[in-house]
mmCIF file of C-alpha atoms in Angstrom:
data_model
loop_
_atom_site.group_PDB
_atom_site.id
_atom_site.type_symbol
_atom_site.label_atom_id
_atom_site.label_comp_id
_atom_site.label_asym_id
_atom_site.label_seq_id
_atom_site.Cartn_x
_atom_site.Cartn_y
_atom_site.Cartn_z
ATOM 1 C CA UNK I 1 -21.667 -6.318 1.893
ATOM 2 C CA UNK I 2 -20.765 -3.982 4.863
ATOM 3 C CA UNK I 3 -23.574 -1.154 5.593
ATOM 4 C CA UNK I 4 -23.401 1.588 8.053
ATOM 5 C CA UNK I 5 -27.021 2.076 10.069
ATOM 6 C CA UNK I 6 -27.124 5.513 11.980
ATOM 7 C CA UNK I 7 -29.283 5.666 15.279
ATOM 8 C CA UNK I 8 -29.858 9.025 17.377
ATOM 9 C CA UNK I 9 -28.362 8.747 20.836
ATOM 10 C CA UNK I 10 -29.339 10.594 24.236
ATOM 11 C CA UNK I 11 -27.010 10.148 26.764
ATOM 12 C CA UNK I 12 -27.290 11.958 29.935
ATOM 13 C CA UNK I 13 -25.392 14.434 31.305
ATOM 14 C CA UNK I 14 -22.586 12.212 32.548
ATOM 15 C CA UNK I 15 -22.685 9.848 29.731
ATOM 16 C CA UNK I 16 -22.023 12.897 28.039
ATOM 17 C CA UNK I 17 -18.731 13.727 30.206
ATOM 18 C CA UNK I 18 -17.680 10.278 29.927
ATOM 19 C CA UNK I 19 -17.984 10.906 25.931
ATOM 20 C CA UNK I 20 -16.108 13.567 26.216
ATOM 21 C CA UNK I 21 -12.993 11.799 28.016
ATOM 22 C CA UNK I 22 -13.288 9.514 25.087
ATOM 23 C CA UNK I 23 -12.673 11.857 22.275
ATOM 24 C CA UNK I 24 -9.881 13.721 24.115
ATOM 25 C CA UNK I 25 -7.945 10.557 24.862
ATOM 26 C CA UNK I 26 -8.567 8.968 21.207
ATOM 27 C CA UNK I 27 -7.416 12.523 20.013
ATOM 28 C CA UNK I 28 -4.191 12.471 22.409
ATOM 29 C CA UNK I 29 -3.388 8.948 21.186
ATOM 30 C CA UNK I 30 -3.824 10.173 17.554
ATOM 31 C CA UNK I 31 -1.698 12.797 17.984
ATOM 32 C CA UNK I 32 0.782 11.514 20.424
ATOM 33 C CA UNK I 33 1.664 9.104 17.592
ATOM 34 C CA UNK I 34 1.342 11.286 14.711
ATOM 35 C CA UNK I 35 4.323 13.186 16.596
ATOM 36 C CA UNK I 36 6.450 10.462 17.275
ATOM 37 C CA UNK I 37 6.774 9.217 13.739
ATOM 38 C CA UNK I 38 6.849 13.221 12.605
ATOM 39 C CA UNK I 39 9.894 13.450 15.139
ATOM 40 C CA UNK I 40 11.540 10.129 13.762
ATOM 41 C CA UNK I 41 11.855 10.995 10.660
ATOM 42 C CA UNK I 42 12.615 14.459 11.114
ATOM 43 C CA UNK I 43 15.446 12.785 13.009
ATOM 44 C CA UNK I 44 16.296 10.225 10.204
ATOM 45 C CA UNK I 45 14.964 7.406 12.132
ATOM 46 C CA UNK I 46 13.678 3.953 10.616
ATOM 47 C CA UNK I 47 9.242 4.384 10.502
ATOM 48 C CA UNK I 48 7.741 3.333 13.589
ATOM 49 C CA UNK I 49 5.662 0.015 13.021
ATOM 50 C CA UNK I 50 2.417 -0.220 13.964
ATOM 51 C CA UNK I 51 3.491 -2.277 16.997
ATOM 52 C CA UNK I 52 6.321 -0.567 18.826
ATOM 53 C CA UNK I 53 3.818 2.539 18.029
ATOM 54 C CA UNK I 54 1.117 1.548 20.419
ATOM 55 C CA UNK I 55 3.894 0.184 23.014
ATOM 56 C CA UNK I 56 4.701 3.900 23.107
ATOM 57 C CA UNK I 57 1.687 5.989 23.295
ATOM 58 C CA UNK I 58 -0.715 3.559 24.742
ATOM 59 C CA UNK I 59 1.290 0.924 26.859
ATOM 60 C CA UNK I 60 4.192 2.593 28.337
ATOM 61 C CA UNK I 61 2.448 6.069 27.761
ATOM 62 C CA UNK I 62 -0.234 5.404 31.135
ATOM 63 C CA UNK I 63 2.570 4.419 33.370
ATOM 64 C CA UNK I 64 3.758 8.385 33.203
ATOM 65 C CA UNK I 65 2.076 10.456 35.289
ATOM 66 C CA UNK I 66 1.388 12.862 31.921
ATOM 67 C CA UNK I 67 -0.508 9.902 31.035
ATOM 68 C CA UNK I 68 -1.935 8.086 33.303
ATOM 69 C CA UNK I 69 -5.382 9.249 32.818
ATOM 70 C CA UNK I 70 -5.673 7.146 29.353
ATOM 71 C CA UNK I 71 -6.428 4.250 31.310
ATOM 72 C CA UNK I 72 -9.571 6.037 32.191
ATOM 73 C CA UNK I 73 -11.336 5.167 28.965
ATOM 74 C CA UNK I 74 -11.555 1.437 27.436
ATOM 75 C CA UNK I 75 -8.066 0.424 25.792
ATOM 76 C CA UNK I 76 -9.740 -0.741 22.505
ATOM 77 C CA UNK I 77 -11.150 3.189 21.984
ATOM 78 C CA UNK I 78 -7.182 3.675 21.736
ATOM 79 C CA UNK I 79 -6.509 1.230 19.699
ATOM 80 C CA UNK I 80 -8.646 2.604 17.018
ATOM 81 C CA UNK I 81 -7.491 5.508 17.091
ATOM 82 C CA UNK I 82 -4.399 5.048 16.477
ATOM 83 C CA UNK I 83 -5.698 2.236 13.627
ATOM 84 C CA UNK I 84 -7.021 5.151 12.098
ATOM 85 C CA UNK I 85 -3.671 6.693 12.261
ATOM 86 C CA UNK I 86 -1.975 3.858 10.626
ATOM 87 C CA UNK I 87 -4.462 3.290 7.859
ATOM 88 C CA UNK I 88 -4.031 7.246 6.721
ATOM 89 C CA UNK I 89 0.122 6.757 6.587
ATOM 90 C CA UNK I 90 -0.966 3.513 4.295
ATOM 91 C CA UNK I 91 -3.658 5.785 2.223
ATOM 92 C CA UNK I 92 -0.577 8.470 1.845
ATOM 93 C CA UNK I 93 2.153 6.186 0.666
ATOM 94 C CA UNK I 94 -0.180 3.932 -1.322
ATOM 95 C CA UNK I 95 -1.455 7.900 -2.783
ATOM 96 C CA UNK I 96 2.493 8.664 -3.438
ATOM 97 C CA UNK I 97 3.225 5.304 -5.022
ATOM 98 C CA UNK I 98 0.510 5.310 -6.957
ATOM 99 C CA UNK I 99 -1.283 2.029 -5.676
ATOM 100 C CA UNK I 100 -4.473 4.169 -4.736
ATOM 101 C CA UNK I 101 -6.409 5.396 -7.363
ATOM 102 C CA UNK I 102 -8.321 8.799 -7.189
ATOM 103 C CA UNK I 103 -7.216 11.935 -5.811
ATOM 104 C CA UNK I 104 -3.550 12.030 -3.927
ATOM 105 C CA UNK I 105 -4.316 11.997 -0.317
ATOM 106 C CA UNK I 106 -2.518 14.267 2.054
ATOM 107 C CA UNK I 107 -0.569 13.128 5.223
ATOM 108 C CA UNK I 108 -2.328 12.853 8.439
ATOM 109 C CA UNK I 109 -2.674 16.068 10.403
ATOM 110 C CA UNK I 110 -3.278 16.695 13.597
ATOM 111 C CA UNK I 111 -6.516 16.377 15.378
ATOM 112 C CA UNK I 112 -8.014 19.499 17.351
ATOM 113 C CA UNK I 113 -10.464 19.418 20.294
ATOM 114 C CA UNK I 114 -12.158 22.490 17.883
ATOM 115 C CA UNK I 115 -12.590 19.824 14.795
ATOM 116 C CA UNK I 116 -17.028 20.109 13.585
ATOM 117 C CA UNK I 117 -16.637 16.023 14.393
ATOM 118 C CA UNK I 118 -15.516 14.110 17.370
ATOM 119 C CA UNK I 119 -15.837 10.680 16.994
ATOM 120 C CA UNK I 120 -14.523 7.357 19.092
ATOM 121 C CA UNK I 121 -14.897 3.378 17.409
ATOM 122 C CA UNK I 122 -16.007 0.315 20.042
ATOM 123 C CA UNK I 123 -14.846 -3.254 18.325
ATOM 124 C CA UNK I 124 -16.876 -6.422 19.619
ATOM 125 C CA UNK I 125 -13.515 -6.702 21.670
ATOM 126 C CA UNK I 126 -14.620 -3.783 23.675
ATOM 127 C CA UNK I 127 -18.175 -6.354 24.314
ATOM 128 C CA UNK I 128 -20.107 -3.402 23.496
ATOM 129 C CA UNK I 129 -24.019 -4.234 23.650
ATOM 130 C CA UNK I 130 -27.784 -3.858 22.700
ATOM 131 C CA UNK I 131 -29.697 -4.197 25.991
ATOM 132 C CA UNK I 132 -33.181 -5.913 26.622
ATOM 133 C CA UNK I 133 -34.452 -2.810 26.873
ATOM 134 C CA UNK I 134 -32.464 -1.330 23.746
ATOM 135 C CA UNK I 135 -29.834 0.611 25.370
ATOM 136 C CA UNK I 136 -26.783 0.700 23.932
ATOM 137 C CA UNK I 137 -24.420 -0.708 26.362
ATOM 138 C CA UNK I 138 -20.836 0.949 26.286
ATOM 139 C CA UNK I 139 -17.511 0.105 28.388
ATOM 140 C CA UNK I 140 -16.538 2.718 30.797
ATOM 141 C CA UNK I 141 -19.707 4.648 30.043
ATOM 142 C CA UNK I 142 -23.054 3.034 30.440
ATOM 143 C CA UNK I 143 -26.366 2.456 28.959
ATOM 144 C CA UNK I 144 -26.947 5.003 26.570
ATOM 145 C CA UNK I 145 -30.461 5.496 25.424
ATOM 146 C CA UNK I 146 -31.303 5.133 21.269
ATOM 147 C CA UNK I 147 -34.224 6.210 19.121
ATOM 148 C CA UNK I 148 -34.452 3.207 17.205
ATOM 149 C CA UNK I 149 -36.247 3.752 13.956
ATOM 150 C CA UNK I 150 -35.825 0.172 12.560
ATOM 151 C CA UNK I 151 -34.438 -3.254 13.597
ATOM 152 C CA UNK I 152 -30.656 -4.207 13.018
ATOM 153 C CA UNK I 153 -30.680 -6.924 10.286
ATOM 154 C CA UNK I 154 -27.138 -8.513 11.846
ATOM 155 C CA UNK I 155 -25.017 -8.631 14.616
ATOM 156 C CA UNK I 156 -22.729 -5.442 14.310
ATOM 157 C CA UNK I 157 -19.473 -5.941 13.984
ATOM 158 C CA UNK I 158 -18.525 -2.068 15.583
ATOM 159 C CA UNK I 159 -20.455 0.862 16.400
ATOM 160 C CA UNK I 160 -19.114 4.434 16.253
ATOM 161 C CA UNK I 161 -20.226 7.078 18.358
ATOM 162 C CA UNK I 162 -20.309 10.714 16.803
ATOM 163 C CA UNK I 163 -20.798 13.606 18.157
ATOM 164 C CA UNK I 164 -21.773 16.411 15.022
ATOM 165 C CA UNK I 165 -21.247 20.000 14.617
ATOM 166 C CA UNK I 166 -24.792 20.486 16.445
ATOM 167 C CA UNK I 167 -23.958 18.666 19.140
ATOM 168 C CA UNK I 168 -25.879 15.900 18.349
ATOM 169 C CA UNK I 169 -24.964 11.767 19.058
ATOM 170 C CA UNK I 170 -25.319 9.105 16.592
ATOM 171 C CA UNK I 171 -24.137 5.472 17.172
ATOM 172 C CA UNK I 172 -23.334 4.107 14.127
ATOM 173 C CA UNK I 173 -23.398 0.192 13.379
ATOM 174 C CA UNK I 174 -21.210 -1.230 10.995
ATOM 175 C CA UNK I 175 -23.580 -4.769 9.558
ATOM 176 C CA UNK I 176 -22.279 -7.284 7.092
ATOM 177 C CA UNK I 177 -25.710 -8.328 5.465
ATOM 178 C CA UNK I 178 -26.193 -10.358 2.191
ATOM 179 C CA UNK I 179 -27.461 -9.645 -1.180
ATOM 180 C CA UNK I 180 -31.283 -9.282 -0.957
ATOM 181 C CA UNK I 181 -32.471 -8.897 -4.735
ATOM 182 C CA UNK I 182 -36.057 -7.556 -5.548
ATOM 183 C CA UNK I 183 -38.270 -8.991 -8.046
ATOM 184 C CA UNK I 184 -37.200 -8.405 -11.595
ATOM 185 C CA UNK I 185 -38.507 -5.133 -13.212
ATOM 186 C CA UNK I 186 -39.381 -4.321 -16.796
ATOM 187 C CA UNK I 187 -38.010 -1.212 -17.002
ATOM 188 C CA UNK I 188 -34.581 0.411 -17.059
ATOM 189 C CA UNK I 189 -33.481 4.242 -16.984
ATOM 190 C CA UNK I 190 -30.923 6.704 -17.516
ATOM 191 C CA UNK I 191 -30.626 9.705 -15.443
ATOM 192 C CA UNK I 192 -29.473 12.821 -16.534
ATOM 193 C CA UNK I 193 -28.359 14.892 -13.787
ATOM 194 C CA UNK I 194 -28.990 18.952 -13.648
ATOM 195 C CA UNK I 195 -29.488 22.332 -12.087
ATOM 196 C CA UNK I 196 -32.692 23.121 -13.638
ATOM 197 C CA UNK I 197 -33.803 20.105 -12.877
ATOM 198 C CA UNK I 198 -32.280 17.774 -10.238
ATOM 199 C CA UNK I 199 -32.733 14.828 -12.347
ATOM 200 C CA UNK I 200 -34.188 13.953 -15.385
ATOM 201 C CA UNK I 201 -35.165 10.167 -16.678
ATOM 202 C CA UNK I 202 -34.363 8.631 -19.717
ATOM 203 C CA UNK I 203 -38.747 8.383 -19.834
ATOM 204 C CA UNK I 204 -39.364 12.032 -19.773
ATOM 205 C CA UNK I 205 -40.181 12.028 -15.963
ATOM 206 C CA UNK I 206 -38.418 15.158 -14.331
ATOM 207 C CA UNK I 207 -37.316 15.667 -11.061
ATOM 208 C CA UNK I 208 -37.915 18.887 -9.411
ATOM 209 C CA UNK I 209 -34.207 20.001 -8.455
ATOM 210 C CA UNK I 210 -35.468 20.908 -4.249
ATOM 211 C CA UNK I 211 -32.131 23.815 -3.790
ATOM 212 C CA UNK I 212 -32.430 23.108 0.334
ATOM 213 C CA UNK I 213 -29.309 25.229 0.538
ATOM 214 C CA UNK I 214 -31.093 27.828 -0.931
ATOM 215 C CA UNK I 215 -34.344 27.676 0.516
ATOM 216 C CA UNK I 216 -32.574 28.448 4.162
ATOM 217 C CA UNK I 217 -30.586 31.181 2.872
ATOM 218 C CA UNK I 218 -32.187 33.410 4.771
ATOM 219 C CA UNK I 219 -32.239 31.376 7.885
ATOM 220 C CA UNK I 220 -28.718 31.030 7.978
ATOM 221 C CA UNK I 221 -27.730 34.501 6.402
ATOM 222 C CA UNK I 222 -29.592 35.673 10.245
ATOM 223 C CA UNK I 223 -27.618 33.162 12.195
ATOM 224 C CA UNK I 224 -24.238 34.170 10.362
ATOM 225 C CA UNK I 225 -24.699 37.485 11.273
ATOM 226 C CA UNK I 226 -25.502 37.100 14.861
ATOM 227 C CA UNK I 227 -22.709 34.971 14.971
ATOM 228 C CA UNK I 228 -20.757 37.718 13.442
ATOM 229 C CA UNK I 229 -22.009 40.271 16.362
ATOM 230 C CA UNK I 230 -21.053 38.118 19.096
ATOM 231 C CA UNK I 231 -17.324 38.541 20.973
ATOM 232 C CA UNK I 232 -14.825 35.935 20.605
ATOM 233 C CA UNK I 233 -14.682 33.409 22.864
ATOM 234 C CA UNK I 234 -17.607 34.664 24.883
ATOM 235 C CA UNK I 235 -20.633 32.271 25.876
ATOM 236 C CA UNK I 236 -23.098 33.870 23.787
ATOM 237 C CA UNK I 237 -20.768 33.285 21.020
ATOM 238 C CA UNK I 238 -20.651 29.560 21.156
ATOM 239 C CA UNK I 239 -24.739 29.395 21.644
ATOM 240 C CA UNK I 240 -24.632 31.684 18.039
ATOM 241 C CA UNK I 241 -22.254 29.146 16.397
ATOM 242 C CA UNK I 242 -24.123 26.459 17.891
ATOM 243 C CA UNK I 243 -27.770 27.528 16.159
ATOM 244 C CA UNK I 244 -25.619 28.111 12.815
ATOM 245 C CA UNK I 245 -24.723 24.581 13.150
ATOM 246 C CA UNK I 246 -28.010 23.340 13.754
ATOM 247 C CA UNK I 247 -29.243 25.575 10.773
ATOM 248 C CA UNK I 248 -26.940 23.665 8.628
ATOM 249 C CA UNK I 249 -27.401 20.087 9.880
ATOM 250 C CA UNK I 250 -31.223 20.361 9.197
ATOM 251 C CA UNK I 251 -30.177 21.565 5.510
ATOM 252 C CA UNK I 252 -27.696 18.359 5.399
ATOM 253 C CA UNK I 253 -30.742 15.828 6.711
ATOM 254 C CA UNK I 254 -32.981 17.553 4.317
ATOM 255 C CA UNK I 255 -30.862 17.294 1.651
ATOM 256 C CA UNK I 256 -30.036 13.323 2.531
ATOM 257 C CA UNK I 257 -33.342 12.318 3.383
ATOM 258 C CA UNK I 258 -34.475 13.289 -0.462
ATOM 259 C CA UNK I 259 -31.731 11.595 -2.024
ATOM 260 C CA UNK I 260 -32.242 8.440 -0.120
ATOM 261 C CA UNK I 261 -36.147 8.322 -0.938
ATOM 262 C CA UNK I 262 -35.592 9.144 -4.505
ATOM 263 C CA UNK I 263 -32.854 6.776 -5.130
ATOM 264 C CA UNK I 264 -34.519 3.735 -3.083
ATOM 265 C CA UNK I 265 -38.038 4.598 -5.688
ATOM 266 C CA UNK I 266 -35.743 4.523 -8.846
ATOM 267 C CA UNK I 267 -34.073 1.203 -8.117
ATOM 268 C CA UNK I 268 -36.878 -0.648 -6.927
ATOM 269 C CA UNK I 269 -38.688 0.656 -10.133
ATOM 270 C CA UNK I 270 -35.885 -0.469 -12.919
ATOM 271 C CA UNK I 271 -33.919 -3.110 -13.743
ATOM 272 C CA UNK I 272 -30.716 -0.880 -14.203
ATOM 273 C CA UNK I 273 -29.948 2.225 -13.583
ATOM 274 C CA UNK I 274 -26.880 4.975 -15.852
ATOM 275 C CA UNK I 275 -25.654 7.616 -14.974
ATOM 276 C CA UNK I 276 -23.307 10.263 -16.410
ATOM 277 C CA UNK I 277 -19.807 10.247 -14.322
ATOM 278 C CA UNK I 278 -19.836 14.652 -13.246
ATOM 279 C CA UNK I 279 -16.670 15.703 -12.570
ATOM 280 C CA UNK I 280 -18.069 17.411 -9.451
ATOM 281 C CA UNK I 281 -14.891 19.161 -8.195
ATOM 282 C CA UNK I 282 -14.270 20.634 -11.415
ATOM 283 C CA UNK I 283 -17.969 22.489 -11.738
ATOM 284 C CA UNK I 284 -17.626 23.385 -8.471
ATOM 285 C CA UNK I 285 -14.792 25.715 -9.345
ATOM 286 C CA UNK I 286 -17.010 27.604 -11.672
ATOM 287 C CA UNK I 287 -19.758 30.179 -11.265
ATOM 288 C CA UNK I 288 -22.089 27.641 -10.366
ATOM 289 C CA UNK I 289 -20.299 25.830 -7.320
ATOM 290 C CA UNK I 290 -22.996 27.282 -4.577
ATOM 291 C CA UNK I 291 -25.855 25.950 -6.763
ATOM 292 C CA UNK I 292 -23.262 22.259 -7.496
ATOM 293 C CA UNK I 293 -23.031 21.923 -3.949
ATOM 294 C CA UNK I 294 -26.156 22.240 -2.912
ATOM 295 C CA UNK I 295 -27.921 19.602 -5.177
ATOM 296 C CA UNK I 296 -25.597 16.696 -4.053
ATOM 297 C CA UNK I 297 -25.102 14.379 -7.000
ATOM 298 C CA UNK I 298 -22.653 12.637 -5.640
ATOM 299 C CA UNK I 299 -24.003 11.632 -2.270
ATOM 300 C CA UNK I 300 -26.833 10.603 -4.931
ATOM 301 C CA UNK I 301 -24.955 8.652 -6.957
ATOM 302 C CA UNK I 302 -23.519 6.538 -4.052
ATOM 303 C CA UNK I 303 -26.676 5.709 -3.093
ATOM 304 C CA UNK I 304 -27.538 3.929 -6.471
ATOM 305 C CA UNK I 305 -24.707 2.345 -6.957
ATOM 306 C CA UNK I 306 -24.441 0.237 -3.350
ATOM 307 C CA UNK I 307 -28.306 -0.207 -3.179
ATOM 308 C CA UNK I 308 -27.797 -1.379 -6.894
ATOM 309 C CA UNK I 309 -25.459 -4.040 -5.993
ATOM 310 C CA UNK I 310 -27.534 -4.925 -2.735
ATOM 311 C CA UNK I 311 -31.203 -5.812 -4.334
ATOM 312 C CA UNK I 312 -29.533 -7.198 -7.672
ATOM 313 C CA UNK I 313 -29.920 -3.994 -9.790
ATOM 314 C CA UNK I 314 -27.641 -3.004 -12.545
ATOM 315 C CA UNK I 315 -25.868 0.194 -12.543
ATOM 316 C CA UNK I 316 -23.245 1.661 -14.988
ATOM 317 C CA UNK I 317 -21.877 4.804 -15.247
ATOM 318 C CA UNK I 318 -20.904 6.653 -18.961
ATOM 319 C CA UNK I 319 -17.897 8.468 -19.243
ATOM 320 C CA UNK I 320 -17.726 12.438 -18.050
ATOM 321 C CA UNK I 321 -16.894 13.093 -21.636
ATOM 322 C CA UNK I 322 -19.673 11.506 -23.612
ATOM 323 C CA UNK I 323 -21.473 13.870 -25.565
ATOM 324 C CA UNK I 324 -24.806 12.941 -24.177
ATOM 325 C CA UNK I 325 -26.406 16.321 -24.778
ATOM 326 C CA UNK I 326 -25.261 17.225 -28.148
ATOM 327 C CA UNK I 327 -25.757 13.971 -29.838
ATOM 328 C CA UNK I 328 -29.096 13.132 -31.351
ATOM 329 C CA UNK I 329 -30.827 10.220 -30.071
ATOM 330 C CA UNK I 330 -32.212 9.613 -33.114
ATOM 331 C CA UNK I 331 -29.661 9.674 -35.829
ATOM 332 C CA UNK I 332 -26.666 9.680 -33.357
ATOM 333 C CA UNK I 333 -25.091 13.094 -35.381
ATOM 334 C CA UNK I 334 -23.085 15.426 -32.797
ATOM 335 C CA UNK I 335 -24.131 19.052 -33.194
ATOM 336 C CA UNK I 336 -20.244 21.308 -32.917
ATOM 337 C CA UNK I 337 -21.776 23.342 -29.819
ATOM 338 C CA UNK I 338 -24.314 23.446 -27.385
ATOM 339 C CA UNK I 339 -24.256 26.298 -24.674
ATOM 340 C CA UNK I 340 -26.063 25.751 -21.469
ATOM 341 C CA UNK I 341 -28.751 28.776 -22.397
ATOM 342 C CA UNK I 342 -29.838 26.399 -25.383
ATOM 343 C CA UNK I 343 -32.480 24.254 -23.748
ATOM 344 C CA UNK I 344 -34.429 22.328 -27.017
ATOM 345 C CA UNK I 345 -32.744 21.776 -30.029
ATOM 346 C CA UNK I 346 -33.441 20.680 -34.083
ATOM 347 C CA UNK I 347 -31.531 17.550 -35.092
ATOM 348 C CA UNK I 348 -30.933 17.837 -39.386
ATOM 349 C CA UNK I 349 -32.350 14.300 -39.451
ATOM 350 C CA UNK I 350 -35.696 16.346 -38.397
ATOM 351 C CA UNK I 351 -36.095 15.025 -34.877
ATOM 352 C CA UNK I 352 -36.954 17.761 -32.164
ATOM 353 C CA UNK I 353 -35.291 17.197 -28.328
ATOM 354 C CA UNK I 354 -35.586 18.490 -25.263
ATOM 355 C CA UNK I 355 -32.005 18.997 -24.129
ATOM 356 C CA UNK I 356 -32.211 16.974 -20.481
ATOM 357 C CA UNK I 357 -34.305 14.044 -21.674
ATOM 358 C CA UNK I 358 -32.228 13.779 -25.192
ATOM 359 C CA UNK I 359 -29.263 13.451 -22.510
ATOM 360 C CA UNK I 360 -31.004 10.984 -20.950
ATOM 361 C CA UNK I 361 -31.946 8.559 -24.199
ATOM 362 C CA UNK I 362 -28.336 9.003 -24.687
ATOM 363 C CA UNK I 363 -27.098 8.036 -21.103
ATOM 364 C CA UNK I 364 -29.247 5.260 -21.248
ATOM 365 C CA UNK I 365 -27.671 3.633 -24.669
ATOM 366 C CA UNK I 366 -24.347 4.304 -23.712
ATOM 367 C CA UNK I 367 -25.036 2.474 -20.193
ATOM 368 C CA UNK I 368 -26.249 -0.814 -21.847
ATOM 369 C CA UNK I 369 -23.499 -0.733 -24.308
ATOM 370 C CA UNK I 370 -21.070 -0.502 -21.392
ATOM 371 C CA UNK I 371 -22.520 -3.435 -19.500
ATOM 372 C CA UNK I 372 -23.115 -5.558 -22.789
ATOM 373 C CA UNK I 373 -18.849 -4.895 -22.762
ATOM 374 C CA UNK I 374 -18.144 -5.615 -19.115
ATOM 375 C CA UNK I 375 -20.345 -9.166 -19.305
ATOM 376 C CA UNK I 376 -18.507 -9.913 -22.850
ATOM 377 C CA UNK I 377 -21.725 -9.125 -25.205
ATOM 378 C CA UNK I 378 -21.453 -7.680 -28.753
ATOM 379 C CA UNK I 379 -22.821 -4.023 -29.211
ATOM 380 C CA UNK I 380 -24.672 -3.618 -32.156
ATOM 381 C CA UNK I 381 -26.571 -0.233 -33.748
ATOM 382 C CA UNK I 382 -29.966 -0.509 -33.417
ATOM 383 C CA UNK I 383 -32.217 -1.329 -36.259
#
């Protein structure tokens, strides 16, 4: 299993400029061969390989005096930038044949020196290092100071250094690690997930739904509009944008930081873990897409399912159109309709639910009867 670790970096001020060089020549490479296959088959021209690509924008490209300045930066920076390239034209015709399942993915675009995210990709050919004294060693840039905040449990096999919309560096490791199962637990637990209520388990437990985005409204509505005062393209306008983008990266780390601590305590606490499968783009076309947005079920729901399959936890997720809240755990009848207003609801078998924990019970029978059919197993009522 591949994870990504994320470590702050502080590089000085001419680490910084080196960075810098970096991104533009990884975007100039990106872009130089975005355009040449762009103008071959506007011109009717067989598709550049992969090969005769990087001949022309990387090898042949420094030897013109347009170019020269690529070999400034380490060659294997280039490369992966233009890997990057090739793997989106494969993502695109794999989306347009039909090969790639999910959403149809759009052809590459250009890359802009303006883009939120700059970002260049160092391959243990570019002999990148950790140093003695924890630095993280870089070619054609130095030793760039890290805030460790834990040990790496591998060799990495790459490390990618970002630069966010705050202006903030991250190195990011890329670690194959093995399986490392916990102990088994008694328990297991279906999750229903909400507005009202972030979460909700299939034991009546109820997770307080934390709205970050909300809670810094106000902080950012005053940052917006500062922003909005200043001239365009003036100094103090990048300084506004800047503290609007810091404003927003501390809602982001908020918002992460809870959904890795809750979904690390409900995996090491169950044997298995269901969920319902939201169809978040669609809700967040409604009404409700501020409040969608900000709650982050699906950055949640990653994080189950690949800590899951790391410590040996199972993890299932029902079907988007399950009636989980209209069906009665008890008797299994379906009630015809259920608006969103109705919160608690009478069963005519007698049986009284809560709405969110009902959804729950039912999350978490239609989750073991899913993984009884994926290992083979015969699903039977219950008694």
């Amino acid at each position: 299993m591949q994870l990504r670790y994320n470590f702050r970096l502080h590089p000085s001020a001419g680490q910084r400029q080196a960075l810098a060089r970096a991104f533009g020549c990884a975007r100039t490479v990106f872009n130089d061969g975005l355009r040449a296959r762009r103008e071959a088959h506007a011109g009717g021209l067989p598709y550049i390989s992969d090969a005769d690509l990087s001949k022309q924008v990387i090898t042949q490209a420094k030897k013109t005096p347009e170019r020269a300045w690529l070999g400034e930066v380490s060659a294997v920076v280039l490369q992966q930038a233009l890997a990057d390239l090739n793997t989106a034209y494969r993502n695109f015709f794999a989306s347009l044949s039909g090969e790639r399942k999910g959403p149809k993915a759009a052809p590459p675009r250009y890359r802009s020196r303006k883009d939120n995210r700059q970002a260049v990709r160092f391959t243990k050919n570019a002999r990148f290092t950790v140093t003695a004294g924890g630095k993280l060693r870089l070619p054609k840039i130095g030793d760039v100071p890290v805030r460790w905040s834990r040990d790496l449990p591998a060799e990495p096999s790459s490390v990618t250094v970002i630069k966010d919309a705050a202006g903030r560096y991250f190195a990011s490791f890329v670690v194959e690690t093995g399986a490392d199962p916990l102990p088994q637990a008694p328990d297991e637990v279906g999750i229903d997930l909400g507005l009202t209520h972030f979460a909700v388990l299939s034991d009546g437990r109820k997770i307080d739904n934390p709205r970050f985005l909300r809670r810094a409204g106000r902080r950012l509505k005053k940052a917006q509009q500062a922003l909005s005062r200043k001239a365009k393209g003036s100094a103090n306008r990048k300084k506004a944008a800047a503290r609007v983008a810091r404003a927003h990266v501390r809602v982001a780390d908020a918002r992460r930081d809870f959904a890795h601590k809750l979904s690390t305590r409900i995996i090491r606490d169950n044997q298995a873990v269901y969920v319902e499968d939201l169809c978040v783009k669609g809700l967040a076309r409604t009404r409700l897409a501020k409040s969608v947005h900000d709650a982050g079920w699906s950055q949640f729901v990653t994080m189950l399912e690949y800590k899951a399959g790391r410590y040996g936890r199972g993890f299932a997720k029902v079907g988007r159109f399950f009636p989980s809240s209209k069906s009665c755990s008890a008797c299994g009848a379906v009630a015809g309709t259920m608006p969103l207003n109705i919160r608690s609801w009478i069963c005519p078998c007698g049986a009284v639910h809560d709405r969110d924990v009902n959804a729950a019970i039912n999350i978490l029978a239609a989750g073991r009867a899913e993984r009884l059919n994926a290992c083979g197993g015969t699903v039977r009522p219950a008694a």
